[in-house]
Coordinates of N, CA and C in Angstrom, one line a residue:
X1 N -12.4 31.8 -29.6 CA -13.9 31.5 -30.4 C -14.8 30.9 -29.6
X2 N -15.8 31.6 -29.2 CA -16.9 31.0 -28.2 C -18.0 30.3 -29.0
X3 N -18.2 29.1 -28.6 CA -19.3 28.3 -28.9 C -20.7 28.9 -28.5
X4 N -21.6 28.8 -29.5 CA -23.1 29.1 -29.2 C -23.9 27.9 -29.4
X5 N -25.2 27.8 -28.8 CA -26.1 26.9 -29.1 C -26.2 25.7 -28.5
X6 N -26.7 24.7 -29.0 CA -26.8 23.3 -28.5 C -25.3 22.8 -28.2
X7 N -24.2 22.6 -29.0 CA -23.0 22.3 -28.7 C -22.4 22.8 -27.6
X8 N -22.6 24.2 -27.2 CA -21.9 24.9 -26.3 C -22.7 24.1 -24.7
X9 N -24.0 23.9 -25.1 CA -24.8 23.7 -23.9 C -24.5 22.2 -23.5
X10 N -24.1 21.5 -24.4 CA -23.9 20.0 -23.9 C -22.4 20.2 -23.2
X11 N -21.5 20.8 -24.0 CA -20.1 20.9 -23.3 C -20.2 21.2 -22.0
X12 N -21.1 22.4 -21.8 CA -21.3 22.8 -20.2 C -21.8 21.9 -19.5
X13 N -22.9 21.3 -20.0 CA -23.5 20.2 -19.1 C -22.4 19.0 -18.4
X14 N -21.8 18.6 -19.6 CA -20.6 17.6 -19.6 C -19.7 18.2 -18.7
X15 N -19.6 19.2 -18.5 CA -18.2 19.7 -17.7 C -19.0 19.8 -16.3
X16 N -19.9 19.6 -15.9 CA -20.8 20.0 -14.7 C -20.6 18.7 -13.8
X17 N -21.9 18.4 -13.3 CA -22.0 17.6 -12.1 C -21.7 16.3 -12.3
X18 N -21.5 15.6 -13.5 CA -21.3 14.1 -13.7 C -22.2 13.1 -14.2
X19 N -23.2 13.8 -15.0 CA -24.4 12.8 -15.4 C -23.8 11.9 -16.4
X20 N -24.5 10.7 -16.7 CA -23.7 10.1 -17.8 C -23.9 10.5 -19.1
X21 N -23.3 9.9 -20.1 CA -23.5 10.4 -21.5 C -24.9 10.0 -21.9
X22 N -25.4 8.9 -21.4 CA -26.6 8.5 -21.9 C -27.9 9.5 -21.3
X23 N -27.8 9.8 -20.0 CA -28.7 10.9 -19.2 C -28.5 12.1 -20.2
X24 N -27.3 12.7 -20.4 CA -27.3 13.8 -21.1 C -27.9 14.0 -22.5
X25 N -27.6 12.8 -23.1 CA -28.2 12.8 -24.5 C -29.5 12.5 -24.5
X26 N -30.4 11.8 -23.6 CA -31.7 11.9 -23.6 C -32.3 13.3 -23.1
X27 N -31.5 14.1 -22.3 CA -32.0 15.2 -22.1 C -32.0 16.3 -23.1
X28 N -31.0 16.2 -24.1 CA -30.8 17.0 -25.3 C -31.5 16.4 -26.5
X29 N -32.0 15.3 -26.4 CA -32.5 14.4 -27.3 C -31.4 14.4 -28.9
X30 N -30.1 14.2 -28.4 CA -29.1 14.0 -29.3 C -28.8 12.5 -29.3
X31 N -28.3 11.8 -30.2 CA -27.8 10.6 -30.2 C -26.8 10.3 -29.2
X32 N -26.5 9.1 -28.6 CA -25.7 9.3 -27.5 C -24.0 9.1 -28.3
X33 N -24.0 8.5 -29.2 CA -22.7 8.6 -30.0 C -22.2 10.1 -30.7
X34 N -23.1 10.8 -30.8 CA -22.6 12.5 -31.0 C -22.3 12.7 -29.6
X35 N -22.9 12.8 -28.6 CA -22.6 13.2 -27.2 C -21.0 12.8 -26.9
X36 N -21.0 11.2 -27.5 CA -19.7 10.6 -27.0 C -18.6 11.1 -27.4
X37 N -18.7 11.9 -28.8 CA -17.5 12.6 -29.6 C -17.4 14.0 -29.0
X38 N -18.4 14.8 -28.6 CA -18.0 15.9 -27.6 C -17.5 15.8 -26.6
X39 N -17.7 14.5 -25.6 CA -17.3 14.3 -24.6 C -15.9 13.9 -24.6
X40 N -15.3 13.3 -25.8 CA -13.9 13.1 -25.7 C -13.4 14.1 -26.0
X41 N -13.6 14.9 -27.1 CA -13.3 16.0 -27.1 C -12.9 17.1 -26.1
X42 N -13.8 17.1 -25.4 CA -13.8 17.9 -24.0 C -12.6 17.5 -23.1
X43 N -12.6 16.0 -23.2 CA -11.3 15.6 -22.4 C -9.9 15.8 -23.1
X44 N -10.1 15.7 -24.3 CA -8.7 15.8 -25.0 C -8.0 17.1 -25.1
X45 N -8.7 18.2 -25.0 CA -8.8 19.6 -25.5 C -7.5 20.1 -24.7
X46 N -7.1 20.1 -23.4 CA -6.5 20.7 -22.4 C -5.0 19.9 -22.5
X47 N -4.8 18.8 -23.5 CA -3.4 18.1 -23.2 C -2.5 18.9 -23.7
X48 N -1.4 18.3 -23.5 CA 0.0 18.7 -24.3 C 0.8 17.6 -25.0
X49 N 1.0 17.6 -26.0 CA 1.2 16.6 -26.8 C 2.5 17.0 -27.7
X50 N 3.6 16.1 -27.8 CA 4.7 16.0 -28.6 C 4.9 15.2 -29.7
X51 N 5.4 15.9 -31.0 CA 5.6 14.7 -31.8 C 6.9 15.1 -32.3
X52 N 7.9 13.9 -32.9 CA 9.2 14.3 -33.4 C 8.7 13.6 -34.9
X53 N 9.4 14.3 -36.0 CA 9.2 14.5 -37.5 C 9.9 13.3 -38.2
X54 N 9.1 13.3 -39.3 CA 10.3 11.9 -40.3 C 9.6 12.4 -41.8
X55 N 10.0 11.4 -42.5 CA 9.5 11.4 -43.6 C 8.1 11.4 -44.1
X56 N 7.3 12.1 -43.8 CA 6.0 11.9 -44.2 C 5.0 11.8 -43.0
X57 N 5.2 11.3 -41.8 CA 4.2 10.9 -41.0 C 3.7 12.1 -40.1
X58 N 4.8 13.1 -39.7 CA 4.5 14.2 -38.9 C 3.4 15.1 -39.3
X59 N 3.4 15.6 -40.7 CA 2.6 16.4 -40.8 C 1.4 15.9 -41.0
X60 N 0.9 14.7 -41.4 CA -0.2 14.0 -41.3 C -0.6 13.8 -39.6
X61 N 0.3 13.9 -38.5 CA -0.2 13.6 -37.4 C -0.5 14.9 -36.7
X62 N 0.2 16.0 -36.9 CA -0.4 17.2 -36.5 C -1.5 17.7 -37.3
X63 N -1.8 17.4 -38.2 CA -3.1 17.7 -39.0 C -4.2 17.0 -38.3
X64 N -4.4 15.6 -38.1 CA -5.2 15.2 -37.5 C -5.7 15.5 -36.0
X65 N -4.2 15.7 -35.2 CA -4.4 16.0 -33.8 C -5.2 17.3 -33.8
X66 N -4.7 18.4 -34.6 CA -5.3 19.8 -34.4 C -6.9 20.0 -34.8
X67 N -6.9 19.0 -35.8 CA -8.5 18.9 -36.2 C -9.3 18.4 -35.0
X68 N -8.8 17.5 -34.4 CA -9.6 16.8 -33.4 C -9.8 17.6 -32.2
X69 N -8.8 19.0 -32.1 CA -9.3 19.5 -30.8 C -8.0 19.7 -29.9
X70 N -7.0 19.1 -30.3 CA -5.6 19.3 -29.5 C -5.3 20.7 -29.5
X71 N -4.9 21.6 -28.7 CA -4.4 22.7 -28.2 C -3.4 23.0 -28.0
X72 N -2.4 22.3 -27.7 CA -1.0 22.7 -27.1 C -0.1 21.2 -27.8
X73 N 1.2 21.9 -28.4 CA 1.8 20.9 -29.4 C 3.4 21.2 -28.9
X74 N 4.2 20.3 -28.7 CA 5.7 20.7 -28.8 C 6.2 19.6 -30.1
X75 N 6.8 20.5 -30.9 CA 7.2 20.0 -32.3 C 8.5 19.8 -32.3
X76 N 9.1 19.0 -32.7 CA 10.7 18.8 -32.7 C 11.1 18.3 -34.1
X77 N 12.0 19.0 -35.0 CA 12.7 18.6 -36.0 C 13.7 19.6 -36.5
X78 N 15.2 19.1 -36.7 CA 16.0 20.0 -37.1 C 16.1 20.1 -38.6
X79 N 15.4 19.3 -39.2 CA 15.6 19.3 -40.9 C 14.7 20.5 -41.6
X80 N 15.2 20.5 -42.7 CA 14.5 21.2 -43.6 C 14.0 20.6 -45.1
X81 N 13.1 21.4 -45.5 CA 12.5 20.6 -46.8 C 13.5 20.9 -47.7
X82 N 13.3 19.6 -48.8 CA 13.8 19.8 -50.0 C 12.7 19.1 -51.2
X83 N 13.1 19.1 -52.5 CA 11.9 18.7 -53.4 C 11.8 17.3 -53.4
X84 N 12.5 16.5 -53.0 CA 12.4 15.0 -52.9 C 11.2 14.7 -51.5
X85 N 10.9 15.6 -50.7 CA 9.9 15.6 -49.9 C 8.2 15.9 -50.3
X86 N 8.2 16.2 -51.8 CA 7.0 16.6 -52.1 C 6.0 15.4 -52.3
X87 N 6.5 14.3 -52.7 CA 5.7 13.1 -53.0 C 4.7 12.5 -51.6
X88 N 5.2 12.9 -50.3 CA 4.8 12.3 -49.1 C 4.4 13.3 -48.0
X89 N 5.1 14.1 -48.0 CA 5.2 15.2 -46.5 C 4.0 16.1 -47.1
X90 N 2.9 15.9 -46.1 CA 1.9 16.9 -46.2 C 2.2 18.4 -46.2
X91 N 3.1 19.1 -45.5 CA 3.2 20.3 -45.1 C 4.2 20.8 -46.3
X92 N 4.7 19.9 -47.1 CA 6.1 20.5 -48.1 C 5.1 20.9 -49.4
X93 N 5.6 22.2 -49.9 CA 5.2 22.7 -51.2 C 6.6 23.2 -51.9
X94 N 6.2 23.3 -53.1 CA 7.3 23.7 -54.1 C 8.4 24.5 -53.8
X95 N 7.6 25.8 -53.3 CA 8.4 26.9 -52.8 C 8.8 26.7 -51.4
X96 N 8.9 25.7 -50.8 CA 9.5 25.7 -49.3 C 10.8 25.1 -49.3
X97 N 11.5 24.7 -50.3 CA 12.8 24.3 -50.3 C 13.9 25.1 -49.1
X98 N 14.2 24.3 -48.1 CA 15.1 25.1 -47.1 C 14.6 25.6 -46.2
X99 N 13.1 25.1 -46.0 CA 12.4 26.0 -45.1 C 12.4 24.9 -44.0
X100 N 12.5 25.4 -42.7 CA 12.3 24.4 -41.2 C 11.0 23.7 -41.4
X101 N 11.1 22.3 -41.1 CA 10.0 21.5 -40.9 C 9.4 21.6 -39.6
X102 N 10.0 22.2 -38.8 CA 9.0 22.5 -37.3 C 8.7 23.5 -37.5
X103 N 9.2 24.8 -37.9 CA 8.2 25.9 -38.2 C 7.3 26.1 -39.4
X104 N 7.4 25.1 -39.9 CA 6.3 24.8 -41.0 C 5.1 24.0 -40.2
X105 N 5.6 23.4 -39.4 CA 4.3 22.6 -38.6 C 3.5 23.4 -37.5
X106 N 4.5 24.4 -37.0 CA 3.9 25.4 -36.1 C 2.7 26.3 -36.9
X107 N 3.4 26.6 -38.3 CA 2.6 27.5 -38.9 C 1.3 26.8 -39.3
X108 N 1.3 25.7 -39.8 CA 0.0 24.9 -40.3 C -1.2 24.6 -39.0
X109 N -0.8 24.3 -37.7 CA -1.2 24.3 -36.6 C -1.9 25.6 -36.5
X110 N -1.4 26.7 -36.3 CA -1.9 28.0 -36.1 C -2.8 28.6 -37.3
X111 N -2.5 28.0 -38.5 CA -3.7 28.3 -39.3 C -4.9 27.6 -39.3
X112 N -4.8 26.5 -38.7 CA -6.1 25.8 -38.1 C -6.8 26.2 -37.1
X113 N -5.9 26.7 -35.9 CA -6.4 26.9 -34.6 C -5.4 28.0 -34.3
X114 N -6.1 29.2 -34.6 CA -5.0 30.4 -34.0 C -5.0 30.4 -32.5
X115 N -5.7 29.7 -31.7 CA -5.5 29.8 -30.3 C -4.6 28.9 -29.8
X116 N -4.0 28.0 -30.7 CA -3.1 26.7 -30.3 C -2.0 27.5 -29.5
X117 N -1.4 26.4 -28.5 CA -0.2 26.7 -27.9 C 0.8 26.1 -28.4
X118 N 1.8 26.5 -29.4 CA 2.7 25.6 -30.2 C 4.2 26.1 -29.8
X119 N 5.0 25.0 -29.2 CA 6.3 25.0 -29.4 C 7.3 24.5 -30.3
X120 N 7.9 25.2 -31.3 CA 8.6 24.4 -32.6 C 10.2 24.5 -31.9
X121 N 10.7 23.2 -32.1 CA 12.3 23.0 -31.6 C 13.0 22.7 -33.1
X122 N 13.8 23.7 -33.5 CA 14.5 23.3 -34.7 C 15.8 22.6 -34.3
X123 N 15.5 21.6 -34.0 CA 16.9 20.4 -33.4 C 16.6 19.3 -33.7
X124 N 17.4 18.2 -33.6 CA 17.3 16.8 -33.7 C 17.2 16.4 -32.5
X125 N 16.5 15.3 -32.4 CA 16.3 14.4 -31.0 C 17.8 13.7 -30.6
X126 N 18.3 13.7 -29.6 CA 19.4 13.0 -29.3 C 19.4 12.4 -27.7
X127 N 20.0 11.5 -27.6 CA 20.2 11.0 -26.1 C 20.2 11.9 -24.8
X128 N 21.2 13.2 -25.4 CA 21.2 14.3 -24.3 C 19.9 15.3 -24.0
X129 N 19.1 15.4 -25.2 CA 18.1 16.3 -25.3 C 16.5 15.7 -25.2
X130 N 16.5 14.3 -25.4 CA 15.4 13.5 -25.3 C 14.5 13.8 -24.1
X131 N 14.9 13.8 -23.1 CA 14.2 13.8 -21.9 C 13.4 15.1 -21.7
X132 N 14.5 16.3 -21.9 CA 13.8 17.5 -21.8 C 12.9 17.7 -22.7
X133 N 13.1 17.3 -23.7 CA 12.3 17.6 -24.9 C 10.8 17.0 -24.7
X134 N 10.4 15.8 -24.1 CA 9.3 14.7 -23.6 C 8.6 15.4 -22.6
X135 N 9.5 16.0 -21.6 CA 9.2 16.2 -20.3 C 8.1 17.2 -20.0
X136 N 6.9 16.7 -19.3 CA 5.8 17.6 -19.4 C 4.6 17.2 -20.2
X137 N 5.2 16.5 -21.3 CA 4.1 16.1 -22.3 C 3.1 15.1 -21.8
X138 N 1.7 14.9 -22.3 CA 0.9 13.8 -22.0 C 1.0 12.7 -22.8
X139 N 1.7 12.9 -24.1 CA 2.0 11.8 -25.0 C 2.9 12.2 -25.9
X140 N 3.6 11.2 -26.8 CA 4.5 11.6 -27.6 C 4.1 10.7 -28.7
X141 N 4.1 11.3 -30.0 CA 4.0 10.7 -31.2 C 5.1 10.6 -32.2
X142 N 5.4 9.4 -32.6 CA 6.8 9.0 -33.2 C 6.7 9.2 -34.4
X143 N 7.4 10.2 -35.1 CA 7.6 10.3 -36.6 C 8.9 10.2 -37.1
X144 N 9.7 9.5 -36.4 CA 11.2 9.2 -36.9 C 11.2 8.2 -37.6
X145 N 12.6 8.2 -38.4 CA 13.1 7.2 -39.4 C 14.0 6.4 -39.1
X146 N 14.5 6.4 -37.9 CA 15.7 5.7 -37.7 C 15.4 4.5 -36.4
X147 N 15.8 3.3 -36.3 CA 15.5 2.4 -35.0 C 16.3 3.2 -33.8
X148 N 17.5 3.5 -34.2 CA 18.7 4.1 -32.9 C 17.8 5.2 -32.3
X149 N 17.0 6.1 -33.2 CA 16.5 7.3 -32.7 C 15.2 7.1 -31.9
X150 N 14.3 6.0 -32.5 CA 13.3 5.5 -32.0 C 13.3 4.9 -30.4
X151 N 14.7 4.2 -30.5 CA 14.6 3.7 -28.8 C 15.0 4.8 -28.1
X152 N 15.9 5.8 -28.5 CA 16.1 6.9 -27.6 C 14.9 7.5 -27.2
X153 N 14.0 7.7 -28.0 CA 12.9 8.4 -27.8 C 11.6 7.5 -26.9
X154 N 11.5 6.4 -27.2 CA 10.6 5.5 -26.3 C 11.4 5.5 -24.6
X155 N 12.7 5.5 -24.9 CA 13.5 5.3 -23.3 C 13.0 6.7 -22.9
X156 N 12.9 7.6 -23.2 CA 12.8 9.1 -22.6 C 11.4 9.3 -22.4
X157 N 10.4 8.6 -23.2 CA 9.2 8.7 -22.6 C 8.9 7.7 -21.6
X158 N 9.7 6.6 -21.3 CA 9.5 5.7 -20.1 C 9.8 6.3 -19.0
X159 N 11.3 6.9 -19.0 CA 11.6 7.7 -18.1 C 10.6 9.1 -17.3
X160 N 10.0 9.6 -18.5 CA 9.1 10.6 -18.2 C 7.8 10.2 -17.8
X161 N 7.7 8.8 -18.0 CA 6.0 8.1 -17.6 C 5.1 8.3 -18.2
X162 N 5.2 8.5 -19.8 CA 4.0 8.8 -20.5 C 4.1 8.1 -21.7
X163 N 3.0 7.9 -22.7 CA 2.9 6.8 -23.7 C 3.3 7.4 -24.7
X164 N 4.1 6.5 -25.6 CA 4.7 6.7 -26.5 C 4.0 5.9 -27.8
X165 N 3.7 6.5 -28.9 CA 2.9 6.2 -29.9 C 3.8 6.0 -31.3
X166 N 3.9 4.8 -31.5 CA 5.1 4.4 -32.4 C 4.1 4.3 -33.8
X167 N 5.3 4.7 -34.8 CA 4.5 4.4 -36.2 C 6.0 4.6 -37.3
X168 N 5.8 3.4 -38.2 CA 6.5 3.5 -39.0 C 6.2 3.1 -40.6
X169 N 6.5 3.5 -41.7 CA 6.3 3.1 -42.9 C 7.3 2.8 -44.0
X170 N 7.1 1.9 -44.9 CA 7.9 1.5 -46.0 C 7.4 1.0 -47.2
X171 N 7.5 1.6 -48.2 CA 6.6 1.4 -49.3 C 5.2 1.5 -49.1
X172 N 4.4 0.1 -49.4 CA 3.0 0.2 -49.2 C 2.7 -0.4 -47.7
X173 N 3.7 -0.6 -46.8 CA 3.4 -1.1 -45.7 C 3.2 0.2 -44.6
X174 N 2.4 0.1 -43.6 CA 2.4 1.1 -42.5 C 2.3 0.2 -41.2
X175 N 3.0 0.6 -40.1 CA 2.7 0.0 -39.0 C 2.6 0.7 -37.7
X176 N 1.8 0.6 -36.5 CA 1.9 1.6 -35.4 C 1.5 0.6 -34.3
X177 N 1.7 1.2 -33.2 CA 1.4 0.5 -31.8 C 1.4 1.6 -30.7
X178 N 0.9 1.3 -29.7 CA 0.6 2.1 -28.8 C 1.7 1.4 -27.5
X179 N 2.7 2.3 -26.9 CA 3.5 1.7 -26.0 C 3.5 2.5 -24.6
X180 N 3.4 1.8 -23.7 CA 3.1 2.5 -22.2 C 4.6 2.1 -21.6
X181 N 5.0 2.8 -20.5 CA 6.1 2.7 -19.7 C 6.4 1.1 -19.3
X182 N 7.7 0.6 -19.7 CA 7.8 -0.9 -19.5 C 7.4 -1.9 -20.9
X183 N 6.9 -1.3 -22.0 CA 6.8 -2.1 -22.9 C 7.7 -2.3 -23.6
X184 N 8.5 -1.1 -23.8 CA 9.8 -1.0 -24.7 C 9.7 -1.7 -26.0
X185 N 8.5 -1.3 -27.0 CA 8.2 -2.1 -28.0 C 9.6 -1.9 -29.0
X186 N 10.2 -1.0 -28.9 CA 11.3 -0.7 -30.1 C 12.6 -1.6 -29.9
X187 N 12.6 -2.1 -28.4 CA 13.6 -2.9 -28.2 C 13.4 -4.4 -28.9
X188 N 12.1 -4.6 -28.8 CA 11.7 -6.1 -29.7 C 11.5 -5.7 -30.9
X189 N 11.3 -4.8 -31.5 CA 11.0 -4.7 -33.1 C 12.5 -4.4 -33.6
X190 N 13.6 -3.9 -32.9 CA 14.8 -3.4 -33.5 C 16.0 -3.7 -32.5
X191 N 16.0 -5.3 -32.3 CA 16.8 -5.8 -31.5 C 18.3 -5.4 -31.7
X192 N 18.9 -4.9 -33.0 CA 19.8 -4.3 -33.1 C 19.5 -3.0 -33.7
X193 N 20.6 -2.0 -33.8 CA 20.3 -0.5 -34.5 C 20.5 -0.5 -35.9
X194 N 20.7 -1.8 -36.6 CA 20.7 -1.9 -38.2 C 19.5 -1.3 -38.9
X195 N 19.7 -0.6 -39.8 CA 18.3 -0.1 -40.2 C 17.6 -1.0 -41.3
X196 N 16.4 -1.4 -41.2 CA 15.6 -2.0 -42.2 C 15.9 -1.5 -43.6
X197 N 16.0 -2.3 -44.7 CA 16.1 -2.0 -46.0 C 15.0 -1.1 -46.2
X198 N 15.2 0.2 -46.7 CA 14.0 1.1 -47.0 C 13.4 0.8 -48.4
X199 N 12.2 1.4 -48.5 CA 11.5 1.5 -49.9 C 11.3 2.7 -49.9
X200 N 10.7 3.2 -51.3 CA 10.3 4.4 -51.7 C 9.0 4.4 -50.6
X201 N 8.5 5.6 -50.2 CA 7.2 5.9 -49.6 C 6.1 6.4 -50.2
X202 N 5.1 5.8 -50.5 CA 4.0 6.2 -51.3 C 3.3 7.4 -50.6
X203 N 2.5 8.3 -51.1 CA 1.8 9.2 -50.6 C 0.5 9.0 -49.4
X204 N 0.1 7.8 -49.8 CA -0.9 7.2 -49.2 C -0.7 6.7 -47.6
X205 N 0.5 6.0 -47.5 CA 1.2 5.4 -46.6 C 1.2 6.0 -45.5
X206 N 1.7 7.2 -45.4 CA 2.0 7.7 -44.1 C 0.6 8.5 -43.7
X207 N -0.3 8.6 -44.7 CA -1.6 9.3 -44.2 C -2.5 8.2 -43.3
X208 N -2.0 6.9 -43.8 CA -2.7 5.6 -42.8 C -2.0 5.3 -41.7
X209 N -1.0 5.5 -41.6 CA 0.0 5.3 -40.3 C -0.2 6.2 -39.5
X210 N -0.2 7.5 -40.0 CA -0.4 8.7 -38.9 C -2.1 8.5 -38.4
X211 N -3.2 8.1 -39.1 CA -4.4 7.9 -38.7 C -4.3 6.8 -37.8
X212 N -3.6 5.6 -37.8 CA -3.6 4.7 -36.8 C -3.1 5.0 -35.5
X213 N -1.7 5.8 -35.8 CA -1.2 6.4 -34.6 C -2.1 7.3 -33.6
X214 N -2.9 8.4 -34.5 CA -3.8 9.2 -33.8 C -5.0 8.3 -33.2
X215 N -5.6 7.4 -33.7 CA -6.5 6.7 -33.0 C -6.3 6.0 -31.8
X216 N -5.0 5.7 -32.0 CA -4.6 4.7 -30.6 C -4.3 5.7 -29.7
X217 N -3.6 6.8 -30.1 CA -3.3 7.8 -28.7 C -4.5 8.5 -28.4
X218 N -5.4 8.8 -29.0 CA -6.6 9.4 -28.7 C -7.5 8.5 -27.9
X219 N -7.7 7.6 -28.3 CA -8.4 6.4 -27.5 C -7.8 5.9 -26.2
X220 N -6.5 6.1 -26.1 CA -6.0 5.8 -24.7 C -5.9 7.4 -23.7
X221 N -5.9 8.4 -24.2 CA -5.7 9.4 -23.7 C -7.4 9.8 -23.2
X222 N -8.5 9.5 -23.9 CA -9.6 9.9 -23.1 C -10.1 8.6 -22.6
X223 N -9.1 7.7 -22.2 CA -9.6 6.5 -21.3 C -10.4 5.6 -21.7
X224 N -10.4 5.2 -23.0 CA -10.9 4.2 -23.7 C -9.9 3.1 -23.7
X225 N -10.8 1.7 -23.7 CA -9.6 0.5 -23.6 C -8.9 0.5 -25.0
X226 N -7.6 0.4 -24.8 CA -6.6 0.4 -25.9 C -5.5 -0.6 -25.7
X227 N -5.5 -1.5 -26.6 CA -4.4 -2.6 -26.7 C -3.2 -1.7 -26.5
X228 N -2.4 -1.9 -25.5 CA -0.9 -1.6 -25.6 C -0.1 -2.7 -26.1
X229 N 1.4 -2.6 -26.5 CA 2.4 -3.7 -26.8 C 1.7 -4.4 -27.8
X230 N 0.7 -4.1 -28.6 CA 0.3 -4.6 -29.7 C 0.7 -3.8 -31.0
X231 N 1.1 -4.8 -31.9 CA 1.5 -3.9 -33.2 C 0.5 -4.2 -34.3
X232 N 0.0 -3.2 -34.8 CA -1.0 -2.9 -35.9 C -0.2 -2.9 -37.2
X233 N -0.5 -3.7 -38.1 CA 0.5 -3.9 -39.3 C -0.6 -4.1 -40.7
X234 N -0.2 -3.2 -41.5 CA -1.2 -3.2 -42.7 C -0.2 -3.3 -44.0
X235 N -0.6 -4.1 -44.7 CA 0.0 -4.0 -46.1 C -0.8 -3.7 -47.1
X236 N -0.7 -2.6 -47.7 CA -1.9 -1.9 -48.7 C -1.9 -2.8 -50.0
X237 N -0.6 -3.2 -50.2 CA -0.3 -3.8 -51.8 C -1.5 -5.4 -51.6
X238 N -1.0 -6.1 -50.7 CA -1.8 -7.3 -51.0 C -3.0 -7.3 -49.6
X239 N -3.4 -5.9 -49.4 CA -4.5 -5.9 -48.5 C -4.6 -6.9 -47.3
X240 N -3.6 -6.8 -46.5 CA -3.6 -7.9 -45.6 C -3.3 -7.0 -44.2
X241 N -3.6 -7.6 -43.1 CA -3.8 -6.7 -41.8 C -3.4 -7.8 -40.8
X242 N -2.7 -7.2 -39.6 CA -2.2 -8.1 -38.5 C -2.3 -7.5 -37.2
X243 N -2.6 -8.1 -36.1 CA -2.3 -7.3 -34.7 C -1.6 -8.6 -34.1
X244 N -0.3 -8.0 -33.8 CA 0.7 -9.0 -33.4 C 1.1 -8.6 -31.8
X245 N 0.9 -9.3 -30.9 CA 1.2 -9.2 -30.0 C 2.7 -8.9 -29.6
X246 N 3.4 -8.0 -28.9 CA 5.0 -8.0 -28.8 C 5.3 -8.7 -27.7

């Protein structure tokens, strides 16, 4: 799908000799912040991103990444939809009971961007396959639902030398963090493999958490200053927010 007009010219200019964003903005008489959005997308588009599914987060994550211009995905989930997923999982519809979540994610991405490259793995994450599944990716977005699996995933990302973008939801609460190799935030958040007592997930909580994760990941990947090993915690019931250094 070829762009025409001013946007195509700006992208071509930004890909060239290296003028500053302000210089390009002045040349085209466009607001610098609008140029910055084009520039960030230009840097983001070639990337290779992976996400691991869970109850609600995964669908929102792939939706946001696809619509911001990410074109290459590796999607991993061995689960299938059931009717209990309807309250929170973006990709779940009433007629999809028994359908693969990974396959549905691939279909969704391609329905938005038919030119995207998508690998869908209909399998669960384990200690044996984790490294091979994340190897070669630019970043991994966590949409898992267990402490043990999160530790396995972050360890695989550390071994591969890539950022791990953590997210978790429970009831009205969402929390997210950017973890770089060596941060080991899941070891700090979950010192044992005992699972926190779960609460029903509301429809808007995964949307909020996925937005936090994608914003953290995108800022880091396009080279903007982004705090890592910091937990961003939102309680939407009491309207409380905290940034906690781990």
